[in-house]
mmCIF file of C-alpha atoms in Angstrom:
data_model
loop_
_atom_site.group_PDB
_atom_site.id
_atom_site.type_symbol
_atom_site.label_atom_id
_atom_site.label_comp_id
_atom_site.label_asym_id
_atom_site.label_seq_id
_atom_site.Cartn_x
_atom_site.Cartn_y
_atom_site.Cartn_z
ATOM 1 C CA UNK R 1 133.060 216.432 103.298
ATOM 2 C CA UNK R 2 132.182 213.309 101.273
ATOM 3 C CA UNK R 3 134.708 211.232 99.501
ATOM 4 C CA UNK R 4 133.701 210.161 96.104
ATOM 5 C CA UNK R 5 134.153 206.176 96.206
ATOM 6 C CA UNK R 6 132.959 205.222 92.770
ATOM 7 C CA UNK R 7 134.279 207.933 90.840
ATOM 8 C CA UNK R 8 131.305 209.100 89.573
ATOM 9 C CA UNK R 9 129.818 210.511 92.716
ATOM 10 C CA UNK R 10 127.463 207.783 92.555
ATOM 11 C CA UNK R 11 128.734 206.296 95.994
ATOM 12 C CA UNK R 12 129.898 209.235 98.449
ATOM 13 C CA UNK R 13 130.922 208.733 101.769
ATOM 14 C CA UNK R 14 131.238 210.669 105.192
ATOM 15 C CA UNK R 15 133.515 208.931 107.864
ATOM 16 C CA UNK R 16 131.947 209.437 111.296
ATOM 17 C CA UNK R 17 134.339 207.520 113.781
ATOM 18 C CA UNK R 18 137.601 205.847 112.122
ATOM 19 C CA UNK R 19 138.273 202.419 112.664
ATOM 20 C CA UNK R 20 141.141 200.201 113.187
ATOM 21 C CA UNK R 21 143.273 197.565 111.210
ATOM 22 C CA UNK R 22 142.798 196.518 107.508
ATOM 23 C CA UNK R 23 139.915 197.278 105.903
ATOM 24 C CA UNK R 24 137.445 194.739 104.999
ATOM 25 C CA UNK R 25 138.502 192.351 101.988
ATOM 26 C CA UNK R 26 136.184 191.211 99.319
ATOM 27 C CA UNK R 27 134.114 188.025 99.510
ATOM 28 C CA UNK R 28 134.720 188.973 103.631
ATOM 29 C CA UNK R 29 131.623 188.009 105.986
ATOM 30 C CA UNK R 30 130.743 191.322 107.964
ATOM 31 C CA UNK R 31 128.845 191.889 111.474
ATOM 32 C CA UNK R 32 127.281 195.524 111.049
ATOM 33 C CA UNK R 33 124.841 197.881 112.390
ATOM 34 C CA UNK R 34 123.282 200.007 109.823
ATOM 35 C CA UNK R 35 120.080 202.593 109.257
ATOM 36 C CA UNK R 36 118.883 203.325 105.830
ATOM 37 C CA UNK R 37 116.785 206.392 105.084
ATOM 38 C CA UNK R 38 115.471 207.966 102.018
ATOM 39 C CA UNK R 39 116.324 211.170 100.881
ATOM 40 C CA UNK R 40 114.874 214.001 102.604
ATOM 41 C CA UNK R 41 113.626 211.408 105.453
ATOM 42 C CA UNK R 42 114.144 211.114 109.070
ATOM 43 C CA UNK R 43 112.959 208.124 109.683
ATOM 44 C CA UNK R 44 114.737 204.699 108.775
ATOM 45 C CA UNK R 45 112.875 202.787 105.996
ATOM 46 C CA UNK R 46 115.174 199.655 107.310
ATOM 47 C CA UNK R 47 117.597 199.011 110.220
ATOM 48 C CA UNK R 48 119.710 196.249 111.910
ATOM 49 C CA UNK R 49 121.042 197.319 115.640
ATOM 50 C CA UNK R 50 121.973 194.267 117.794
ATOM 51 C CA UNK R 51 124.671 193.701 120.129
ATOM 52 C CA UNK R 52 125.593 190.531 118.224
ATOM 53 C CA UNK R 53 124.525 190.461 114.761
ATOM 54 C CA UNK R 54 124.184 187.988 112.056
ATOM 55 C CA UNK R 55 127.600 187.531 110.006
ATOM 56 C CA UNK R 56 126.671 188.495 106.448
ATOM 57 C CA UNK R 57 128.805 187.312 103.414
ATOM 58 C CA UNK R 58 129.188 190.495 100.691
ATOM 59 C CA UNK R 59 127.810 189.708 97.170
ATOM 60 C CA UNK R 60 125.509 186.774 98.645
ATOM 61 C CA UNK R 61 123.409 188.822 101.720
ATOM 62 C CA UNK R 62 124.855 192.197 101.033
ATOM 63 C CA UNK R 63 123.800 193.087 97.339
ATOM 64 C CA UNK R 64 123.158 196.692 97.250
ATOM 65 C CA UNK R 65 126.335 197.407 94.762
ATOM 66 C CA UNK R 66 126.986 200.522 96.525
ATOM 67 C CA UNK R 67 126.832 199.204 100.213
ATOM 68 C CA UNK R 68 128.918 196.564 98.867
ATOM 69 C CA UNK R 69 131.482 199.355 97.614
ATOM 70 C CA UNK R 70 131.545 201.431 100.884
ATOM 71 C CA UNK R 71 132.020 198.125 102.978
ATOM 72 C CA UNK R 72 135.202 197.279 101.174
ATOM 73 C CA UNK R 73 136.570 200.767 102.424
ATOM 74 C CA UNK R 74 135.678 200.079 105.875
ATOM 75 C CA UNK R 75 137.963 199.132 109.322
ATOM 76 C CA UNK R 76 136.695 197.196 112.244
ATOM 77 C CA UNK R 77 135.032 199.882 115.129
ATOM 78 C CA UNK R 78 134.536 202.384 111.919
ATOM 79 C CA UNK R 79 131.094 204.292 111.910
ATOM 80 C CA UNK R 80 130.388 205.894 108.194
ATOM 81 C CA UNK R 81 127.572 207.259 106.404
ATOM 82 C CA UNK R 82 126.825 206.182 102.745
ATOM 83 C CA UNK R 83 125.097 208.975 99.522
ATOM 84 C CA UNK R 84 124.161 206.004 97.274
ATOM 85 C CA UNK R 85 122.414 207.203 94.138
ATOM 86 C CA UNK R 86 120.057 204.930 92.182
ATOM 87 C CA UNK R 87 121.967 203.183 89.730
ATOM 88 C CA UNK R 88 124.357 201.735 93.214
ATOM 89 C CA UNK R 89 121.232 201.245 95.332
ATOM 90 C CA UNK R 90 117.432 200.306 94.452
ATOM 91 C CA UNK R 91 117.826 201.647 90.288
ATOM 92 C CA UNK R 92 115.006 203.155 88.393
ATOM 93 C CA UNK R 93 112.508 200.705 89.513
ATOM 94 C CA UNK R 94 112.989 200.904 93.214
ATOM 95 C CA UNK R 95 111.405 198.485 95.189
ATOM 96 C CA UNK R 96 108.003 199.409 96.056
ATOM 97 C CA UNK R 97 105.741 200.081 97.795
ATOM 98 C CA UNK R 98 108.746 200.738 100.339
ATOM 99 C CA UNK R 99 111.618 202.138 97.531
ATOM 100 C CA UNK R 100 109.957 204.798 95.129
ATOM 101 C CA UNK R 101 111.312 204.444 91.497
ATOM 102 C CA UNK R 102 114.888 206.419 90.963
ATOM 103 C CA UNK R 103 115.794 207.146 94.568
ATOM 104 C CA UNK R 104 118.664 208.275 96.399
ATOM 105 C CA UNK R 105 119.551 206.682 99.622
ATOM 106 C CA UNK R 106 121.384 207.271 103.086
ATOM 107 C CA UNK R 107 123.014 204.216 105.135
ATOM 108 C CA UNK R 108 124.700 205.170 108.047
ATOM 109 C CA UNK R 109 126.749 201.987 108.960
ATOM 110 C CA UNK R 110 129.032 200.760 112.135
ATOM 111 C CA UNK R 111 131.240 197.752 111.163
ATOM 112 C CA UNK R 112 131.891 195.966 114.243
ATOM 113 C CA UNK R 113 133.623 192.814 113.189
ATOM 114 C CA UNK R 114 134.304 190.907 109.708
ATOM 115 C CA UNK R 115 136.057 187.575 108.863
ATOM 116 C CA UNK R 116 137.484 186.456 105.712
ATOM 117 C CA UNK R 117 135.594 183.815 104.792
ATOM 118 C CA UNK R 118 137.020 183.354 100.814
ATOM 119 C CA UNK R 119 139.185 180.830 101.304
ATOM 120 C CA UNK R 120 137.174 178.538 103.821
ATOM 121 C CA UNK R 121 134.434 178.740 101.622
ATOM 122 C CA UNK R 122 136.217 177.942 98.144
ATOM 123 C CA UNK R 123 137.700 174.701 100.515
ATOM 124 C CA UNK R 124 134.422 173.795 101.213
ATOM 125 C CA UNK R 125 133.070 173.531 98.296
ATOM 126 C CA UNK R 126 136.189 170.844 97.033
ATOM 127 C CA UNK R 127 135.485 167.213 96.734
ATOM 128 C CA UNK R 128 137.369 165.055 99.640
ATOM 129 C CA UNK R 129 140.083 164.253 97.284
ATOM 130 C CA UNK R 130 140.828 167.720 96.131
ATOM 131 C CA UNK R 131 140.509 169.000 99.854
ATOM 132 C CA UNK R 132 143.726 166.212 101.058
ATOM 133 C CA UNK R 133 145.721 167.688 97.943
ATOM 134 C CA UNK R 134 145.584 171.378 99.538
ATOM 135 C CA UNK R 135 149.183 172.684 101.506
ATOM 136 C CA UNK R 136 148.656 171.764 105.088
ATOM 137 C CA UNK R 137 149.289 176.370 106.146
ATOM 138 C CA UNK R 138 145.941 176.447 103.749
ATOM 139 C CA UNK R 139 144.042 173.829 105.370
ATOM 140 C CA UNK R 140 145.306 175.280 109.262
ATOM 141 C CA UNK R 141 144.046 178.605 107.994
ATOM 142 C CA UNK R 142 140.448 177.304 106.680
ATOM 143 C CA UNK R 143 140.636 175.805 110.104
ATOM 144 C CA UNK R 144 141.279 179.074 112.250
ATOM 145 C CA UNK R 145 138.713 180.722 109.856
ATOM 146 C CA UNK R 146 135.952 178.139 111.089
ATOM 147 C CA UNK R 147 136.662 178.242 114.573
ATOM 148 C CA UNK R 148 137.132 182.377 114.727
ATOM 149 C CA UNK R 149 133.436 182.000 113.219
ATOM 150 C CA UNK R 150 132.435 179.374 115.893
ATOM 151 C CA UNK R 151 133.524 182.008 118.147
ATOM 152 C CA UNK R 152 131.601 184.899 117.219
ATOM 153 C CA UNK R 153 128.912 182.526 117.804
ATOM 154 C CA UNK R 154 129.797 181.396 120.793
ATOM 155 C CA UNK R 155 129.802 185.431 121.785
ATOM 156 C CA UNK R 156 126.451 185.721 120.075
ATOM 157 C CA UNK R 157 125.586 182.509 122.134
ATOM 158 C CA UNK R 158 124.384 180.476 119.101
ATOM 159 C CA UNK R 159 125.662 177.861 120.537
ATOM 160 C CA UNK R 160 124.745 175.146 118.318
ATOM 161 C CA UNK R 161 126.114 176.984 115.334
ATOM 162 C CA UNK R 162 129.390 177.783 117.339
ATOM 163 C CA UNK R 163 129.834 173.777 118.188
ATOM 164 C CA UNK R 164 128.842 172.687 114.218
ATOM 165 C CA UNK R 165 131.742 175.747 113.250
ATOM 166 C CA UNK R 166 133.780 173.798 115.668
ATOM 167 C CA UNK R 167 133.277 170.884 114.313
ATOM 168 C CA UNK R 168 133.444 171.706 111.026
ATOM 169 C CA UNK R 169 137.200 173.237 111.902
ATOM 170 C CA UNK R 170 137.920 169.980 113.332
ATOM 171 C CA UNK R 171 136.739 167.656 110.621
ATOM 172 C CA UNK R 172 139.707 168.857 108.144
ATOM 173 C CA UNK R 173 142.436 168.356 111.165
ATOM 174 C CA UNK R 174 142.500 164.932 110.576
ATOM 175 C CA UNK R 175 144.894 164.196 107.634
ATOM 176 C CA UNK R 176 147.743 162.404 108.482
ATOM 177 C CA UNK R 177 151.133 164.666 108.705
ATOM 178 C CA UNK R 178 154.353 164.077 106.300
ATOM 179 C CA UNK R 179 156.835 164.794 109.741
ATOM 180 C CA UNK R 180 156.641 165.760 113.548
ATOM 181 C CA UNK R 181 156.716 169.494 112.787
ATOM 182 C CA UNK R 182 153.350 169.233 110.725
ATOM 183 C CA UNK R 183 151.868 166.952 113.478
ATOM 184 C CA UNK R 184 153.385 169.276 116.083
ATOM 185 C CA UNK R 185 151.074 172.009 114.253
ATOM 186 C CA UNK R 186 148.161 169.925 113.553
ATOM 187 C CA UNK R 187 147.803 169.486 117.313
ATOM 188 C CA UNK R 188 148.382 173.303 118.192
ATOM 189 C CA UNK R 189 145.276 173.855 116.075
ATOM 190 C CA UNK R 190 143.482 171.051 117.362
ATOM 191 C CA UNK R 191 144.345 171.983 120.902
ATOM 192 C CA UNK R 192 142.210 175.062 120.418
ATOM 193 C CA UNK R 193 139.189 173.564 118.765
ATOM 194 C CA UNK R 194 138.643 170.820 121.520
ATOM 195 C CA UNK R 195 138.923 173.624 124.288
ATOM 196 C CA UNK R 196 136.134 175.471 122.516
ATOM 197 C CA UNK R 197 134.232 172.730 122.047
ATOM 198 C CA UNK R 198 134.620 171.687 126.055
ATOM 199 C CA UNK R 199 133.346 175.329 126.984
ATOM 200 C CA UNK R 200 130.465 174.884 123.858
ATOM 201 C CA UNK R 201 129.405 172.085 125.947
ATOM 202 C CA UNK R 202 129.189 173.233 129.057
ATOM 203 C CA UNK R 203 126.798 176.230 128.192
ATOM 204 C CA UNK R 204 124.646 173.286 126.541
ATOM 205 C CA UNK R 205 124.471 171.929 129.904
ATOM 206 C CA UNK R 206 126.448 168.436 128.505
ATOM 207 C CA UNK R 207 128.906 168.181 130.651
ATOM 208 C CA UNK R 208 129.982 164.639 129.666
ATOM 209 C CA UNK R 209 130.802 165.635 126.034
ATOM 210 C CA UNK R 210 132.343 169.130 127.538
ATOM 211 C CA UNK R 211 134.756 166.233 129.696
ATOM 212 C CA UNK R 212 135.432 164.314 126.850
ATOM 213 C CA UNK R 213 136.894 167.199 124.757
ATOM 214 C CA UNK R 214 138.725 168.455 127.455
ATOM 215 C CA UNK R 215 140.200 165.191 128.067
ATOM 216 C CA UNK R 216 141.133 165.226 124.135
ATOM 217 C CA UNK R 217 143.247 168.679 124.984
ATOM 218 C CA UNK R 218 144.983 167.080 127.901
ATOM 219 C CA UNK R 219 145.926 164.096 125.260
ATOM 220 C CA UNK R 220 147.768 166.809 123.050
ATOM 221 C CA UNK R 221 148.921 168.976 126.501
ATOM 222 C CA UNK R 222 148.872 167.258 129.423
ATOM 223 C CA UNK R 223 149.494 170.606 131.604
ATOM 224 C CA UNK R 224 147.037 172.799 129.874
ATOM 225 C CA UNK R 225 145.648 174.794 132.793
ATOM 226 C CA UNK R 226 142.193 175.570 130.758
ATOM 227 C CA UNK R 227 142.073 172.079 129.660
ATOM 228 C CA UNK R 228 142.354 171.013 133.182
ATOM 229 C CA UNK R 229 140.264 173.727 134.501
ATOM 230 C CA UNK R 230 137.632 172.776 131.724
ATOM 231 C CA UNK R 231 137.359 168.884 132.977
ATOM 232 C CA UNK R 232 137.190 170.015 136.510
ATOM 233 C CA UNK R 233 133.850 172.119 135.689
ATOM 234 C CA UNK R 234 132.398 169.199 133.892
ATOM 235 C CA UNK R 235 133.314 166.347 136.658
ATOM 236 C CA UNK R 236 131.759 168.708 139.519
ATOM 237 C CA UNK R 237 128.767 169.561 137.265
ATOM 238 C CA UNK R 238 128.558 165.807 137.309
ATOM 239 C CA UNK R 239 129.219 165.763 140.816
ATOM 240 C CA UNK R 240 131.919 164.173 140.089
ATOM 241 C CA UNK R 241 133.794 165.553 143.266
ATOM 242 C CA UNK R 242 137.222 163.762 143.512
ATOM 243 C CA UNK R 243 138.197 163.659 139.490
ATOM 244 C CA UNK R 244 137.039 167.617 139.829
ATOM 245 C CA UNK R 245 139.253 168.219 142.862
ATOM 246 C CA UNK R 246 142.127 166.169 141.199
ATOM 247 C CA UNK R 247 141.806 168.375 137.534
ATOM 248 C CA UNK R 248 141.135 171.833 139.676
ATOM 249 C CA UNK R 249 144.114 171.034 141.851
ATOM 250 C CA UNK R 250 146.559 169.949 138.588
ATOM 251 C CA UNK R 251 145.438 173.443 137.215
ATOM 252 C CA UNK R 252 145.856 175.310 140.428
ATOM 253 C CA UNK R 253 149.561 174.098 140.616
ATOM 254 C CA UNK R 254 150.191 175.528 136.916
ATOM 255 C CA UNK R 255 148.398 179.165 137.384
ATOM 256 C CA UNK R 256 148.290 179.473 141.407
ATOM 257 C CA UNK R 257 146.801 182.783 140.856
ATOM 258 C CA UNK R 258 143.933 181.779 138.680
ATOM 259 C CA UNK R 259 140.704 183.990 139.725
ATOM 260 C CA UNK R 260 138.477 181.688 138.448
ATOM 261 C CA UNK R 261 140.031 178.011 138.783
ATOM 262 C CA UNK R 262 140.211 179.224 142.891
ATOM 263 C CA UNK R 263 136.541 180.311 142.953
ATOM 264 C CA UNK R 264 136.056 176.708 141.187
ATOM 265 C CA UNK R 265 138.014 175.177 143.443
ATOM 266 C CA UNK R 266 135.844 177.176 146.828
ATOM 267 C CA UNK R 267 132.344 176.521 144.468
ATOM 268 C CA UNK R 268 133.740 172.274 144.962
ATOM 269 C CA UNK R 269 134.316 172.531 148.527
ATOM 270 C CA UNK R 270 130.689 174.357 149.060
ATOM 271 C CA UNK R 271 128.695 171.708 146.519
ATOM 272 C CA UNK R 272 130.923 168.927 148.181
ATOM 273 C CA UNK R 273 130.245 170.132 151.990
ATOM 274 C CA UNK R 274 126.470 170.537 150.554
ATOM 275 C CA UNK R 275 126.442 166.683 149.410
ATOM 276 C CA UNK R 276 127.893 165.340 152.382
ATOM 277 C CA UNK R 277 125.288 167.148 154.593
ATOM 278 C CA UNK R 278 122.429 165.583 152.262
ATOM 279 C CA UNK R 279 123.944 162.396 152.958
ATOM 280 C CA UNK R 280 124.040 162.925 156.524
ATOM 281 C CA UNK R 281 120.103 163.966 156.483
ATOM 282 C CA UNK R 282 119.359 161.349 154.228
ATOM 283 C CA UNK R 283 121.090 158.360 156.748
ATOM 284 C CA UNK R 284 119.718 159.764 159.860
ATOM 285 C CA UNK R 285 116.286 159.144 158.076
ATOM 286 C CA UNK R 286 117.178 155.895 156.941
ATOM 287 C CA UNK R 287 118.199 154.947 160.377
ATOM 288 C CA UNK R 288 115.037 156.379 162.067
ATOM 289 C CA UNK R 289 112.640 154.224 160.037
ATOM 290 C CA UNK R 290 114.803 151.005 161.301
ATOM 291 C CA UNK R 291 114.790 151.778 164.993
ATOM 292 C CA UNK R 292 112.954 149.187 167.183
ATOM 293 C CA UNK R 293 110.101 150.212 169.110
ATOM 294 C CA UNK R 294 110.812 150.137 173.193
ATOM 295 C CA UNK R 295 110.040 147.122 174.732
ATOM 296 C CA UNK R 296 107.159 147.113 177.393
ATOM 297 C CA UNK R 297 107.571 147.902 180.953
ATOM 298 C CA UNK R 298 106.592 145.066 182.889
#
């Protein structure tokens, strides 16, 4: 049976699978499938259905009121179907030629992931000054916030978006800290943001930068095994073969057990067995071209 959500029956909904966790909170950003049909219809009229899709902020890319209103009552993996009547969806004038005038419609919608974007957007939209006056908990928050949405991204592989979402994250790191405890968890949040931007980099194929930003983590953790394991990909994408060895080897010690810093570690001893053989082939060329002729037989 549908539950009345607007208290006028105008927005009904029918929960198909339950979710989990809180539900979504206004002024949230939401990743959802959804179908809309018109009454008495079978076929959508509009649809979304990706694997990965687009975050959308509520009130500014959501604005169906009654969407809006069902959304708010939703929880992460939940699948629910949506009775909006006209004045919550399309009103008297619908929106033709696809929306006849005064019509009731159907979403069906899964909500597979949201973020709560109200705080890191009010931030962003403070002068410099008024941004260094906020608590440093609400600036680490607005930071997390950026770089959870850098990593949907990243997931979504946008990977220019994820890096600028890094970047924005680590742009508001920077103030300086009133004692060692703040710096101490300045760096735990910068920690995380350079090791996303090292892996952001190495999926853009620029492995230098990806080094650098690893190098930055090691700075803050010298015996960070994915900061290690990070600089090792990026030296033997450079083939870069001893620094690699020496980073993949440092990590190795810390997590022996490490699926993938051991299959780096066999992929450096293949590319670096592969190089040396190149060489060889490449001399034994050289050294052909430079051989005397015989002399003649008298």
């Amino acid at each position: 049976m549908a539950r009345d959500l607007s208290g006028d029956g105008g927005v009904r909904k029918e929960l198909l699978r339950a979710g989990r966790g809180a539900a979504v909170p206004r002024d949230a950003s939401v990743a959802v499938n959804y179908f809309g049909y018109l009454e008495h219809r079978d076929e959508p009229f509009t649809k979304s259905c990706s694997k990965f899709p687009k975050l959308m902020k509520l009130g500014k890319d959501i604005t169906l009121w009654g969407l809006e209103i069902g959304l708010l009552t939703m929880r992460k993996g939940e699948v629910a179907r949506f009775f909006l009547m006209p004045k919550y969806a399309y009103g008297q004038q619908g929106c033709p030629p696809l929306i006849p005038p005064n019509t009731t419609v159907t979403f069906e919608v899964e909500l597979l992931d949201f973020l709560d974007s109200a705080e890191s957007d009010a931030f962003f939209e403070l002068t410099a000054e008024q941004q260094d006056t906020f608590p440093l908990q609400k600036v680490l928050e607005v930071a997390d916030t950026e770089r959870q949405f850098g990593n949907y991204l990243y997931r979504k592989r946008v990977l220019e978006h994820a890096k600028e979402r890094y970047k924005r994250a680590l742009s508001i790191l920077g103030r300086s800290p009133s004692s060692a405890a703040e710096q101490q968890q300045i760096n735990a949040s910068k920690l995380l943001v350079f090791l996303n931007l090292s892996i952001t980099y190495l999926k853009l194929k620029r492995p230098a930068r990806a080094l650098a930003y690893g190098e930055k983590a090691l700075k803050i953790d010298q015996r960070n095994a994915k900061g290690l394991f990070r600089c090792g990909q990026a030296c033997l994408h450079m083939a870069e073969y001893e620094k690699a060895r020496d980073f993949l080897v440092r990590a190795q010690h810390i997590q022996p057990f490490n699926h993938d810093i051991n299959n780096e570690l066999k992929k450096l001893a293949s590319c670096y067995r592969n190089s040396m053989e190149k060489e060889k082939e490449m001399c034994c060329r050289m050294f052909a071209h430079l051989r005397l002729p015989p002399a003649d037989q008298e």
